[in-house]
Amino acid sequence: MGRADALKPGRRKDDHLPLARSELPIDTVSLARYLIGKVLVRELPEGVASCRIVETEAYVVGDAAGHAYRGMTRRNGSLFLERGHAYIYLAYGSSYMLNVSSETPGIGAGVLVRALEPLEGIPIMQRNRGIERLRDLARGPGRLTAALRVDRSLDGIDLCREGPLWLGRGDLESVEIGQSIRIGISRDANRLLRFYLRDSLFVSGPKSLNA
């Protein structure tokens, strides 16, 4: 993991190649599971940072907890794009949340990326967060966007093509995925729509949800 900061813009390994849109399941729940173990890549002026996705939450069609529940607005329009686009919003006036659009164009649903395991560009993420502890760099949706400098300027970006932010293939042969209720919501709170990489130290949330 320590050699990641040697990567510079324009240089990447084979597993950084973007996922093809055809590889992404159209169903929101299936996409939330599929993204576990995949890699999120951020290209910055000072280098490339990448992280393994270890936790997601699905916000399905008709979900009262989802931002698309009341229809399309200027703010949530990216949720209604073809699957594989970024929907980014500011939560509580302080933290950006990164979501991946799902379903077909015009259908509002998405997958929240909740936690990442840092792989490359760790010194970049440490500077962005102002902390050194590896486990806490991207363990939580607000932390991960801060670590990767993700904000509303990337809203609507195509995550299936190389650019400032994209989804890459994972390097794990197989993953064991846990499932639980989602975290920090009050509507549709009992639905088992949170997915996480079992035995990962980088998953967020209480131990009771990560058994």
mmCIF file of C-alpha atoms in Angstrom:
data_model
loop_
_atom_site.group_PDB
_atom_site.id
_atom_site.type_symbol
_atom_site.label_atom_id
_atom_site.label_comp_id
_atom_site.label_asym_id
_atom_site.label_seq_id
_atom_site.Cartn_x
_atom_site.Cartn_y
_atom_site.Cartn_z
ATOM 1 C CA MET A 1 0.000 0.000 0.000
ATOM 2 C CA GLY A 2 2.874 2.348 0.739
ATOM 3 C CA ARG A 3 4.033 2.768 -2.852
ATOM 4 C CA ALA A 4 0.715 4.178 -4.024
ATOM 5 C CA ASP A 5 1.817 7.785 -3.789
ATOM 6 C CA ALA A 6 4.340 7.111 -6.570
ATOM 7 C CA LEU A 7 1.493 7.069 -9.085
ATOM 8 C CA LYS A 8 1.186 10.266 -11.102
ATOM 9 C CA PRO A 9 -1.600 11.577 -13.300
ATOM 10 C CA GLY A 10 -1.745 9.579 -16.526
ATOM 11 C CA ARG A 11 -0.249 6.462 -14.963
ATOM 12 C CA ARG A 12 -2.439 3.572 -13.879
ATOM 13 C CA LYS A 13 -2.384 -0.167 -13.326
ATOM 14 C CA ASP A 14 -4.604 -2.577 -15.271
ATOM 15 C CA ASP A 15 -7.099 -2.851 -12.434
ATOM 16 C CA HIS A 16 -7.657 0.915 -12.641
ATOM 17 C CA LEU A 17 -9.319 0.588 -16.025
ATOM 18 C CA PRO A 18 -12.906 1.832 -15.747
ATOM 19 C CA LEU A 19 -15.739 -0.651 -15.462
ATOM 20 C CA ALA A 20 -17.823 -0.865 -18.608
ATOM 21 C CA ARG A 21 -21.397 0.284 -18.095
ATOM 22 C CA SER A 22 -22.569 -3.056 -19.458
ATOM 23 C CA GLU A 23 -20.907 -4.713 -16.435
ATOM 24 C CA LEU A 24 -23.043 -2.770 -13.961
ATOM 25 C CA PRO A 25 -26.283 -4.454 -12.875
ATOM 26 C CA ILE A 26 -29.322 -2.314 -13.636
ATOM 27 C CA ASP A 27 -31.115 -3.310 -10.428
ATOM 28 C CA THR A 28 -30.151 -0.982 -7.545
ATOM 29 C CA VAL A 29 -29.760 -3.692 -4.899
ATOM 30 C CA SER A 30 -27.687 -5.825 -7.248
ATOM 31 C CA LEU A 31 -25.482 -2.822 -8.024
ATOM 32 C CA ALA A 32 -24.949 -2.098 -4.320
ATOM 33 C CA ARG A 33 -23.700 -5.667 -3.840
ATOM 34 C CA TYR A 34 -21.688 -5.637 -7.061
ATOM 35 C CA LEU A 35 -19.717 -2.544 -6.054
ATOM 36 C CA ILE A 36 -18.323 -4.217 -2.933
ATOM 37 C CA GLY A 37 -14.676 -4.989 -3.685
ATOM 38 C CA LYS A 38 -14.491 -2.700 -6.706
ATOM 39 C CA VAL A 39 -12.057 0.227 -6.799
ATOM 40 C CA LEU A 40 -12.808 3.941 -6.758
ATOM 41 C CA VAL A 41 -10.086 5.978 -8.464
ATOM 42 C CA ARG A 42 -9.513 9.715 -7.997
ATOM 43 C CA GLU A 43 -7.106 11.605 -10.213
ATOM 44 C CA LEU A 44 -5.743 14.785 -8.646
ATOM 45 C CA PRO A 45 -3.052 17.269 -9.743
ATOM 46 C CA GLU A 46 -0.595 15.801 -7.243
ATOM 47 C CA GLY A 47 -1.241 12.166 -8.097
ATOM 48 C CA VAL A 48 -3.718 9.312 -8.179
ATOM 49 C CA ALA A 49 -5.516 7.920 -5.136
ATOM 50 C CA SER A 50 -7.511 4.702 -5.180
ATOM 51 C CA CYS A 51 -9.602 2.839 -2.628
ATOM 52 C CA ARG A 52 -11.498 -0.434 -2.422
ATOM 53 C CA ILE A 53 -15.239 -0.046 -1.851
ATOM 54 C CA VAL A 54 -16.108 -1.952 1.335
ATOM 55 C CA GLU A 55 -19.572 -0.603 2.202
ATOM 56 C CA THR A 56 -22.601 0.612 0.247
ATOM 57 C CA GLU A 57 -26.283 1.365 0.767
ATOM 58 C CA ALA A 58 -29.020 0.942 -1.824
ATOM 59 C CA TYR A 59 -31.729 3.591 -2.235
ATOM 60 C CA VAL A 60 -34.196 1.840 -4.477
ATOM 61 C CA VAL A 61 -37.096 3.022 -6.636
ATOM 62 C CA GLY A 62 -39.920 4.309 -4.427
ATOM 63 C CA ASP A 63 -37.680 4.412 -1.341
ATOM 64 C CA ALA A 64 -38.971 7.013 1.128
ATOM 65 C CA ALA A 65 -35.399 7.504 2.369
ATOM 66 C CA GLY A 66 -34.075 8.232 -1.117
ATOM 67 C CA HIS A 67 -33.571 11.650 -2.677
ATOM 68 C CA ALA A 68 -35.560 10.613 -5.753
ATOM 69 C CA TYR A 69 -38.701 9.807 -3.776
ATOM 70 C CA ARG A 70 -40.540 13.027 -4.663
ATOM 71 C CA GLY A 71 -39.343 13.155 -8.250
ATOM 72 C CA MET A 72 -36.628 14.903 -10.208
ATOM 73 C CA THR A 73 -35.338 18.339 -9.203
ATOM 74 C CA ARG A 74 -32.356 20.465 -10.192
ATOM 75 C CA ARG A 75 -30.533 19.125 -7.146
ATOM 76 C CA ASN A 76 -31.078 15.389 -7.678
ATOM 77 C CA GLY A 77 -31.093 15.214 -11.474
ATOM 78 C CA SER A 78 -27.970 13.034 -11.592
ATOM 79 C CA LEU A 79 -29.856 10.247 -9.807
ATOM 80 C CA PHE A 80 -32.030 9.930 -12.905
ATOM 81 C CA LEU A 81 -29.118 9.467 -15.317
ATOM 82 C CA GLU A 82 -28.119 6.156 -16.832
ATOM 83 C CA ARG A 83 -26.500 3.840 -14.280
ATOM 84 C CA GLY A 84 -22.867 4.581 -13.445
ATOM 85 C CA HIS A 85 -22.974 8.361 -12.960
ATOM 86 C CA ALA A 86 -22.066 10.251 -9.796
ATOM 87 C CA TYR A 87 -24.743 11.937 -7.721
ATOM 88 C CA ILE A 88 -23.111 14.132 -5.075
ATOM 89 C CA TYR A 89 -24.892 16.231 -2.479
ATOM 90 C CA LEU A 90 -23.978 18.180 0.639
ATOM 91 C CA ALA A 91 -25.349 16.675 3.854
ATOM 92 C CA TYR A 92 -25.982 18.765 6.957
ATOM 93 C CA GLY A 93 -24.082 21.641 5.349
ATOM 94 C CA SER A 94 -20.722 20.025 6.029
ATOM 95 C CA SER A 95 -20.109 16.668 4.307
ATOM 96 C CA TYR A 96 -20.442 15.578 0.693
ATOM 97 C CA MET A 97 -22.032 12.211 -0.077
ATOM 98 C CA LEU A 98 -21.045 10.189 -3.141
ATOM 99 C CA ASN A 99 -23.701 8.052 -4.837
ATOM 100 C CA VAL A 100 -23.741 5.980 -8.010
ATOM 101 C CA SER A 101 -26.860 6.279 -10.164
ATOM 102 C CA SER A 102 -28.639 3.009 -10.929
ATOM 103 C CA GLU A 103 -31.552 1.665 -12.962
ATOM 104 C CA THR A 104 -32.351 3.047 -16.451
ATOM 105 C CA PRO A 105 -32.355 6.703 -17.593
ATOM 106 C CA GLY A 106 -35.244 8.633 -16.108
ATOM 107 C CA ILE A 107 -35.667 6.284 -13.118
ATOM 108 C CA GLY A 108 -34.384 7.817 -9.884
ATOM 109 C CA ALA A 109 -32.404 5.470 -7.644
ATOM 110 C CA GLY A 110 -28.832 5.111 -6.481
ATOM 111 C CA VAL A 111 -26.165 3.534 -4.329
ATOM 112 C CA LEU A 112 -24.427 5.468 -1.555
ATOM 113 C CA VAL A 113 -20.726 4.688 -1.167
ATOM 114 C CA ARG A 114 -20.324 4.494 2.610
ATOM 115 C CA ALA A 115 -16.754 3.364 3.249
ATOM 116 C CA LEU A 116 -13.477 2.726 1.442
ATOM 117 C CA GLU A 117 -10.221 0.903 2.133
ATOM 118 C CA PRO A 118 -7.310 3.117 1.018
ATOM 119 C CA LEU A 119 -5.024 1.399 -1.465
ATOM 120 C CA GLU A 120 -2.920 3.991 -3.270
ATOM 121 C CA GLY A 121 -2.109 7.646 -2.858
ATOM 122 C CA ILE A 122 -2.368 7.326 0.897
ATOM 123 C CA PRO A 123 -0.199 10.396 1.656
ATOM 124 C CA ILE A 124 -2.518 12.470 -0.551
ATOM 125 C CA MET A 125 -5.553 11.309 1.419
ATOM 126 C CA GLN A 126 -3.776 11.898 4.727
ATOM 127 C CA ARG A 127 -3.052 15.488 3.742
ATOM 128 C CA ASN A 128 -6.615 16.004 2.586
ATOM 129 C CA ARG A 129 -8.016 14.700 5.875
ATOM 130 C CA GLY A 130 -5.307 16.112 8.147
ATOM 131 C CA ILE A 131 -4.920 12.754 9.876
ATOM 132 C CA GLU A 132 -2.525 9.818 9.554
ATOM 133 C CA ARG A 133 -4.498 6.843 10.897
ATOM 134 C CA LEU A 134 -5.136 4.633 7.878
ATOM 135 C CA ARG A 135 -8.329 3.060 9.190
ATOM 136 C CA ASP A 136 -10.083 6.393 9.633
ATOM 137 C CA LEU A 137 -9.132 8.007 6.321
ATOM 138 C CA ALA A 138 -12.244 6.900 4.413
ATOM 139 C CA ARG A 139 -14.371 4.969 6.938
ATOM 140 C CA GLY A 140 -17.669 6.791 6.501
ATOM 141 C CA PRO A 141 -19.322 8.645 3.603
ATOM 142 C CA GLY A 142 -18.217 12.136 4.648
ATOM 143 C CA ARG A 143 -14.684 11.055 5.411
ATOM 144 C CA LEU A 144 -14.176 9.345 2.064
ATOM 145 C CA THR A 145 -15.246 12.365 0.039
ATOM 146 C CA ALA A 146 -12.943 14.581 2.100
ATOM 147 C CA ALA A 147 -10.045 12.150 1.617
ATOM 148 C CA LEU A 148 -10.556 12.117 -2.156
ATOM 149 C CA ARG A 149 -11.594 15.786 -2.490
ATOM 150 C CA VAL A 150 -14.967 14.900 -3.958
ATOM 151 C CA ASP A 151 -17.524 17.707 -4.060
ATOM 152 C CA ARG A 152 -20.449 19.002 -6.113
ATOM 153 C CA SER A 153 -18.143 19.926 -8.986
ATOM 154 C CA LEU A 154 -18.092 16.189 -9.819
ATOM 155 C CA ASP A 155 -21.877 15.763 -9.689
ATOM 156 C CA GLY A 156 -23.128 13.986 -12.807
ATOM 157 C CA ILE A 157 -19.707 12.752 -13.908
ATOM 158 C CA ASP A 158 -19.591 9.452 -15.804
ATOM 159 C CA LEU A 159 -17.902 6.930 -13.512
ATOM 160 C CA CYS A 160 -17.524 4.430 -16.347
ATOM 161 C CA ARG A 161 -14.863 6.400 -18.164
ATOM 162 C CA GLU A 162 -11.421 7.568 -17.126
ATOM 163 C CA GLY A 163 -11.392 11.100 -15.770
ATOM 164 C CA PRO A 164 -11.152 12.839 -12.410
ATOM 165 C CA LEU A 165 -13.184 10.054 -10.736
ATOM 166 C CA TRP A 166 -14.126 6.601 -11.921
ATOM 167 C CA LEU A 167 -15.000 3.034 -10.922
ATOM 168 C CA GLY A 168 -12.353 0.397 -11.591
ATOM 169 C CA ARG A 169 -12.203 -3.362 -11.418
ATOM 170 C CA GLY A 170 -11.368 -4.922 -8.074
ATOM 171 C CA ASP A 171 -8.444 -7.179 -7.310
ATOM 172 C CA LEU A 172 -10.234 -9.627 -5.016
ATOM 173 C CA GLU A 173 -11.056 -13.052 -6.452
ATOM 174 C CA SER A 174 -14.118 -13.366 -4.244
ATOM 175 C CA VAL A 175 -15.772 -11.323 -1.525
ATOM 176 C CA GLU A 176 -17.990 -12.301 1.388
ATOM 177 C CA ILE A 177 -20.722 -9.708 1.695
ATOM 178 C CA GLY A 178 -22.687 -8.909 4.829
ATOM 179 C CA GLN A 179 -26.106 -7.254 4.861
ATOM 180 C CA SER A 180 -27.904 -5.053 7.391
ATOM 181 C CA ILE A 181 -30.282 -2.152 7.859
ATOM 182 C CA ARG A 182 -29.050 1.233 6.673
ATOM 183 C CA ILE A 183 -27.402 3.752 8.993
ATOM 184 C CA GLY A 184 -28.653 7.156 10.104
ATOM 185 C CA ILE A 185 -32.074 7.239 8.428
ATOM 186 C CA SER A 186 -35.605 7.405 9.834
ATOM 187 C CA ARG A 187 -37.742 6.527 6.788
ATOM 188 C CA ASP A 188 -37.855 2.925 5.555
ATOM 189 C CA ALA A 189 -35.270 2.319 8.262
ATOM 190 C CA ASN A 190 -35.778 -1.437 8.651
ATOM 191 C CA ARG A 191 -34.975 -2.460 5.091
ATOM 192 C CA LEU A 192 -31.860 -4.613 4.692
ATOM 193 C CA LEU A 193 -30.246 -2.444 2.043
ATOM 194 C CA ARG A 194 -26.751 -1.913 3.469
ATOM 195 C CA PHE A 195 -23.946 -4.151 2.186
ATOM 196 C CA TYR A 196 -20.402 -4.484 3.450
ATOM 197 C CA LEU A 197 -17.228 -6.519 3.065
ATOM 198 C CA ARG A 198 -17.138 -8.965 5.947
ATOM 199 C CA ASP A 199 -14.083 -8.817 8.243
ATOM 200 C CA SER A 200 -12.969 -5.473 6.820
ATOM 201 C CA LEU A 201 -11.512 -3.051 9.358
ATOM 202 C CA PHE A 202 -12.547 -0.164 7.134
ATOM 203 C CA VAL A 203 -16.331 -0.675 7.331
ATOM 204 C CA SER A 204 -18.227 1.999 9.242
ATOM 205 C CA GLY A 205 -21.091 1.625 11.688
ATOM 206 C CA PRO A 206 -21.530 -0.182 15.016
ATOM 207 C CA LYS A 207 -20.214 -3.697 15.557
ATOM 208 C CA SER A 208 -23.773 -4.955 15.981
ATOM 209 C CA LEU A 209 -24.416 -4.254 12.278
ATOM 210 C CA ASN A 210 -21.149 -5.752 11.055
ATOM 211 C CA ALA A 211 -21.390 -9.267 12.414
#
